[in-house]
Amino acid sequence: MRQRSVILALSLFIGLPLFLYIIAGLHVETLQTAVFDVSSLHLVMYGLLTLFNIVVYTWIWTVFLRWQSVSLNLITLFNYRMVGVAISYVTPGPRVGGEVTQAGLLEPDVPFRKGFLTASLEKIVLFLAGLVFNTVTVVIALLVFPGSDALRLIVGGLLLVCLVILGVWWWVVAQRRLVALVKKVVSWAGLGVDERTESSFKDVEAYLTENARRFFGLVGVGFATKIIIGFQLYFLTAGLGAQVTVWQALFLAAAIDIAYSIPAYMGVGFLEAGQSGAFALIGSSTTIGVLIALITRMRDILFSLYGLFALGYYTFRRRS
């Protein structure tokens, strides 16, 4: 309970004030110009690429289910995954947390352990893909962006964080310490691990060590989706009247990915600060950066509302 209070305090006393501070500092004329002159074509491209990535994420989950000899309708799995997205978005670190609900929705067609295993593996694929993408991107940023001590310090710090996480990943998976680590993290969060959940994590650990080649093939697919996110932001910034290069758009995508990894509810404040800082580093308008963050947040809230609606629909249908 104390740890969850710490996360709540982080969101309320750091994230929320940071959010309000950044919003208060927006350049109103730049904001109005960007909103009223936005290109519909660029917004459509942004939306289509976003939808494409969600379908790919669902397909990755489908692949894991098929490896477990489970075959389900792609549209149904898409809806189940959106439920997981909705649950994850309101938990600390808005990328994980909905796997248990996804596994529950798969029952009774799919045993809980298989459902949890496949949903967790899909999230691990995207986590690793993001880690590699972020590391590569900050290295390129260090080489490509205009040189300055402050920029090199920030980019170097991001690179160090990525390398540390990569080292932790090797230590956990290669040394088969996943279950022990999960127990410590869950205990730190003030929760408990029941026997069924512990067995599910043991399944994940065993799968990662026995199917590494196929697993990392899907990580490559996940890496490609991160590049697509960069192009999403490239089209979105162009539609808002800001000119950025492809490399800069990829850096903005990495900034969003890193901000959403911070254990705060919905990444509040950190997402806006990350985009504002990233735009400042590439020499562009910080107001546009904050607008990009707000559009990203509105998109994710809409996804979450869709997921909650889907959860209500499937819950009602099963009870009836």
Coordinates of C-alpha atoms in Angstrom, one line a residue:
M1 CA 0.0 0.0 0.0
R2 CA 2.9 2.4 0.8
Q3 CA 4.4 1.8 -2.6
R4 CA 1.2 2.5 -4.4
S5 CA 0.9 5.7 -2.4
V6 CA 4.3 6.7 -3.6
I7 CA 3.3 6.2 -7.2
L8 CA 0.1 8.2 -6.6
A9 CA 2.1 10.9 -5.0
L10 CA 4.5 10.9 -8.0
S11 CA 1.5 11.5 -10.3
L12 CA -0.2 14.1 -8.1
F13 CA 2.7 16.1 -6.8
I14 CA 5.1 15.9 -9.7
G15 CA 3.2 14.8 -12.8
L16 CA 0.1 16.9 -12.4
P17 CA 2.0 20.2 -11.5
L18 CA 4.4 19.5 -14.3
F19 CA 1.4 19.1 -16.7
L20 CA -0.3 22.3 -15.5
Y21 CA 3.0 24.3 -15.7
I22 CA 3.6 23.2 -19.2
I23 CA 0.0 24.0 -20.3
A24 CA 0.3 27.4 -18.7
G25 CA 3.4 28.2 -20.7
L26 CA 1.9 27.4 -24.1
H27 CA 2.2 30.0 -26.8
V28 CA -1.5 30.6 -27.6
E29 CA -1.1 32.1 -31.1
T30 CA 1.1 29.2 -32.2
L31 CA -1.4 26.8 -30.8
Q32 CA -4.3 28.4 -32.5
T33 CA -2.5 28.6 -35.8
A34 CA -1.6 24.9 -35.7
V35 CA -5.1 23.8 -34.7
F36 CA -7.0 25.8 -37.3
D37 CA -4.6 25.2 -40.2
V38 CA -4.2 21.5 -39.5
S39 CA -4.0 19.3 -42.7
S40 CA -6.8 16.8 -42.8
L41 CA -4.8 14.5 -45.1
H42 CA -1.9 14.3 -42.7
L43 CA -4.3 13.5 -39.8
V44 CA -5.8 10.7 -41.9
M45 CA -2.3 9.3 -42.5
Y46 CA -1.6 9.5 -38.8
G47 CA -4.8 7.7 -37.9
L48 CA -4.3 5.0 -40.5
L49 CA -0.8 4.3 -39.4
T50 CA -2.0 4.2 -35.8
L51 CA -4.7 1.7 -36.6
F52 CA -2.2 -0.4 -38.7
N53 CA 0.1 -0.7 -35.7
I54 CA -2.7 -1.8 -33.4
V55 CA -3.6 -4.6 -35.9
V56 CA 0.0 -5.7 -36.0
Y57 CA 0.1 -5.8 -32.2
T58 CA -3.0 -8.0 -32.2
W59 CA -1.4 -10.2 -34.9
I60 CA 1.6 -10.7 -32.7
W61 CA -0.7 -11.9 -29.9
T62 CA -2.4 -14.2 -32.4
V63 CA 0.9 -15.7 -33.4
F64 CA 1.7 -16.6 -29.7
L65 CA -1.8 -18.1 -29.3
R66 CA -1.3 -20.2 -32.4
W67 CA 2.0 -21.5 -31.1
Q68 CA -0.1 -22.7 -28.1
S69 CA -2.5 -24.4 -30.5
V70 CA -5.2 -21.8 -30.0
S71 CA -7.0 -20.1 -32.9
L72 CA -9.5 -17.3 -32.4
N73 CA -11.1 -14.6 -34.5
L74 CA -8.8 -11.6 -35.1
I75 CA -11.6 -9.0 -34.5
T76 CA -12.4 -10.6 -31.2
L77 CA -8.8 -10.6 -30.2
F78 CA -8.5 -7.0 -31.3
N79 CA -11.3 -6.1 -28.9
Y80 CA -9.9 -8.2 -26.1
R81 CA -6.5 -6.4 -26.6
M82 CA -8.2 -3.0 -26.5
V83 CA -9.7 -4.0 -23.1
G84 CA -6.2 -4.7 -21.9
V85 CA -5.0 -1.3 -23.3
A86 CA -7.8 0.4 -21.3
I87 CA -6.9 -1.4 -18.1
S88 CA -3.1 -0.8 -18.6
Y89 CA -3.6 2.9 -19.3
V90 CA -4.9 3.7 -15.9
T91 CA -2.3 1.7 -14.0
P92 CA 1.2 3.0 -13.1
G93 CA 3.3 2.7 -16.2
P94 CA 0.5 2.8 -18.9
R95 CA 1.9 -0.1 -20.9
V96 CA 1.2 -3.1 -18.7
G97 CA -1.4 -4.3 -16.3
G98 CA -4.2 -5.5 -18.5
E99 CA -2.8 -9.0 -19.2
V100 CA -4.8 -10.7 -16.5
T101 CA -8.0 -9.2 -17.8
Q102 CA -7.1 -10.3 -21.4
A103 CA -6.5 -13.8 -20.1
G104 CA -9.8 -13.8 -18.2
L105 CA -11.7 -12.8 -21.4
L106 CA -10.2 -15.7 -23.2
E107 CA -11.7 -18.2 -20.7
P108 CA -13.3 -20.7 -21.0
D109 CA -12.1 -21.2 -24.6
V110 CA -8.4 -20.8 -23.6
P111 CA -7.0 -21.8 -20.1
F112 CA -6.0 -18.8 -18.0
R113 CA -2.3 -19.9 -18.0
K114 CA -2.2 -19.9 -21.8
G115 CA -4.0 -16.6 -22.1
F116 CA -1.8 -14.9 -19.6
L117 CA 1.3 -16.4 -21.2
T118 CA 0.5 -15.2 -24.7
A119 CA -0.7 -11.7 -23.5
S120 CA 2.5 -11.3 -21.5
L121 CA 4.7 -12.4 -24.3
E122 CA 3.2 -9.8 -26.6
K123 CA 3.9 -7.1 -24.1
I124 CA 7.5 -8.3 -23.6
V125 CA 8.0 -8.3 -27.4
L126 CA 6.9 -4.6 -27.6
F127 CA 9.0 -3.7 -24.5
L128 CA 12.1 -5.2 -26.0
A129 CA 11.4 -3.7 -29.4
G130 CA 11.0 -0.3 -27.8
L131 CA 14.2 -0.7 -25.8
V132 CA 16.2 -1.5 -28.9
F133 CA 14.5 1.3 -30.9
N134 CA 15.1 3.9 -28.1
T135 CA 18.7 2.9 -27.8
V136 CA 19.4 3.1 -31.5
T137 CA 17.5 6.3 -31.8
V138 CA 19.3 8.1 -29.1
V139 CA 22.7 7.0 -30.5
I140 CA 21.7 8.4 -33.9
A141 CA 20.5 11.6 -32.2
L142 CA 23.9 11.9 -30.5
L143 CA 25.6 11.7 -33.9
V144 CA 23.1 13.7 -36.1
F145 CA 21.7 16.5 -34.0
P146 CA 23.6 19.8 -33.6
G147 CA 26.3 19.4 -31.0
S148 CA 26.0 20.9 -27.6
D149 CA 27.1 19.8 -24.2
A150 CA 23.6 19.9 -22.8
L151 CA 22.2 17.9 -25.7
R152 CA 25.0 15.3 -25.5
L153 CA 24.5 15.0 -21.7
I154 CA 20.7 14.4 -22.1
V155 CA 21.0 12.0 -25.0
G156 CA 23.9 10.2 -23.3
G157 CA 21.8 9.8 -20.2
L158 CA 18.9 8.3 -22.2
L159 CA 21.4 5.9 -23.8
L160 CA 22.7 4.9 -20.4
V161 CA 19.2 4.2 -19.2
C162 CA 18.5 2.0 -22.2
L163 CA 21.7 0.0 -21.7
V164 CA 21.0 -0.5 -18.0
I165 CA 17.5 -1.8 -18.9
L166 CA 19.0 -4.1 -21.6
G167 CA 21.4 -5.4 -19.0
V168 CA 18.6 -6.1 -16.5
W169 CA 16.7 -7.9 -19.3
W170 CA 19.7 -10.2 -19.9
W171 CA 20.1 -10.8 -16.2
V172 CA 16.5 -11.7 -15.8
V173 CA 15.8 -13.9 -18.8
A174 CA 19.2 -15.5 -19.5
Q175 CA 19.6 -16.3 -15.9
R176 CA 16.0 -17.4 -15.5
R177 CA 15.2 -15.0 -12.7
L178 CA 11.9 -13.7 -14.1
V179 CA 9.6 -15.2 -11.5
A180 CA 11.8 -14.1 -8.6
L181 CA 11.9 -10.5 -10.0
V182 CA 8.1 -10.4 -10.6
K183 CA 7.5 -11.5 -7.0
K184 CA 9.8 -8.7 -5.7
V185 CA 8.1 -6.1 -7.9
V186 CA 4.6 -7.2 -7.0
S187 CA 5.5 -7.2 -3.3
W188 CA 7.0 -3.7 -3.7
A189 CA 3.6 -2.6 -5.1
G190 CA 1.9 -3.9 -2.0
L191 CA 0.2 -6.8 -3.8
G192 CA 0.5 -10.6 -3.7
V193 CA 1.1 -13.4 -6.2
D194 CA -1.2 -16.3 -6.1
E195 CA -0.3 -19.8 -7.2
R196 CA -2.0 -19.5 -10.6
T197 CA -0.2 -16.2 -11.4
E198 CA 3.2 -17.6 -10.3
S199 CA 2.7 -20.6 -12.5
S200 CA 1.9 -18.4 -15.4
F201 CA 5.1 -16.4 -15.0
K202 CA 7.0 -19.7 -14.9
D203 CA 5.4 -20.5 -18.2
V204 CA 6.6 -17.2 -19.6
E205 CA 10.1 -17.8 -18.3
A206 CA 10.3 -21.2 -19.8
Y207 CA 9.0 -20.1 -23.2
L208 CA 11.5 -17.3 -23.5
T209 CA 14.4 -19.6 -22.9
E210 CA 13.2 -22.4 -25.2
N211 CA 11.9 -20.4 -28.2
A212 CA 14.4 -17.5 -28.4
R213 CA 14.8 -17.5 -32.2
R214 CA 11.1 -17.2 -33.0
F215 CA 10.5 -14.8 -30.2
F216 CA 13.2 -12.4 -31.4
G217 CA 11.8 -12.6 -34.9
L218 CA 8.6 -11.0 -33.5
V219 CA 10.7 -8.5 -31.7
G220 CA 11.9 -7.4 -35.2
V221 CA 8.3 -7.0 -36.2
G222 CA 7.8 -4.9 -33.1
F223 CA 10.8 -2.8 -33.9
A224 CA 9.3 -2.0 -37.3
T225 CA 6.1 -0.8 -35.6
K226 CA 8.3 1.7 -33.6
I227 CA 9.6 3.1 -36.9
I228 CA 6.0 3.4 -38.1
I229 CA 5.3 5.4 -35.0
G230 CA 8.0 7.8 -36.1
F231 CA 6.3 8.2 -39.4
Q232 CA 3.0 8.8 -37.6
L233 CA 4.6 11.7 -35.8
Y234 CA 6.3 12.9 -39.0
F235 CA 2.9 13.2 -40.7
L236 CA 1.3 14.7 -37.6
T237 CA 3.9 17.4 -37.2
A238 CA 3.7 18.2 -40.9
G239 CA 0.0 18.5 -40.6
L240 CA 0.4 21.0 -37.7
G241 CA 2.8 23.1 -39.8
A242 CA 6.0 22.0 -38.1
Q243 CA 8.8 20.8 -40.3
V244 CA 10.9 17.9 -38.9
T245 CA 13.1 15.4 -40.5
V246 CA 12.5 11.6 -40.4
W247 CA 15.3 11.2 -37.9
Q248 CA 13.8 13.9 -35.7
A249 CA 10.4 12.3 -35.9
L250 CA 12.0 9.0 -34.8
F251 CA 13.5 10.8 -31.8
L252 CA 10.1 12.2 -30.9
A253 CA 8.7 8.6 -31.0
A254 CA 11.4 7.4 -28.6
A255 CA 10.6 10.3 -26.3
I256 CA 7.0 9.2 -26.1
D257 CA 8.0 5.6 -25.5
I258 CA 10.3 6.6 -22.7
A259 CA 7.7 8.9 -21.1
Y260 CA 5.1 6.2 -21.1
S261 CA 7.6 3.9 -19.3
I262 CA 7.7 6.2 -16.2
P263 CA 5.5 4.7 -13.3
A264 CA 2.9 7.4 -13.2
Y265 CA -0.8 7.2 -13.9
M266 CA -1.4 7.7 -17.6
G267 CA 2.1 9.3 -17.9
V268 CA 0.5 12.6 -16.8
G269 CA 2.9 15.5 -17.1
F270 CA 5.8 13.3 -18.2
L271 CA 4.5 12.8 -21.7
E272 CA 4.0 16.6 -22.2
A273 CA 7.4 17.4 -20.7
G274 CA 9.0 14.8 -22.8
Q275 CA 7.6 16.1 -26.1
S276 CA 8.2 19.7 -25.0
G277 CA 11.9 18.9 -24.2
A278 CA 12.3 16.8 -27.4
F279 CA 11.1 19.6 -29.6
A280 CA 13.3 22.1 -27.8
L281 CA 16.3 19.8 -28.5
I282 CA 15.6 19.6 -32.2
G283 CA 15.2 23.4 -32.4
S284 CA 11.4 23.4 -33.0
S285 CA 8.4 24.9 -31.3
T286 CA 7.8 23.5 -27.8
T287 CA 4.1 24.5 -28.2
I288 CA 3.8 22.1 -31.1
G289 CA 5.5 19.5 -29.0
V290 CA 3.0 19.8 -26.2
L291 CA 0.2 19.8 -28.8
I292 CA 1.6 16.5 -30.1
A293 CA 1.5 15.1 -26.6
L294 CA -2.1 16.3 -26.0
I295 CA -3.2 14.7 -29.3
T296 CA -1.4 11.5 -28.3
R297 CA -3.2 11.6 -24.9
M298 CA -6.6 12.2 -26.5
R299 CA -6.0 9.3 -28.9
D300 CA -5.1 7.0 -26.0
I301 CA -8.1 8.1 -23.9
L302 CA -10.4 7.3 -26.9
F303 CA -8.7 3.9 -27.2
S304 CA -9.3 3.3 -23.5
L305 CA -13.0 4.3 -23.8
Y306 CA -13.4 1.8 -26.6
G307 CA -11.7 -0.8 -24.5
L308 CA -13.9 -0.1 -21.5
F309 CA -17.0 -0.3 -23.8
A310 CA -15.8 -3.6 -25.1
L311 CA -15.2 -4.9 -21.6
G312 CA -18.8 -3.9 -20.6
Y313 CA -20.2 -5.6 -23.8
Y314 CA -18.4 -8.9 -23.3
T315 CA -19.2 -8.9 -19.5
F316 CA -22.9 -8.3 -20.2
R317 CA -23.0 -10.9 -22.9
R318 CA -21.5 -13.6 -20.7
R319 CA -23.8 -12.8 -17.8
S320 CA -26.8 -13.0 -20.1

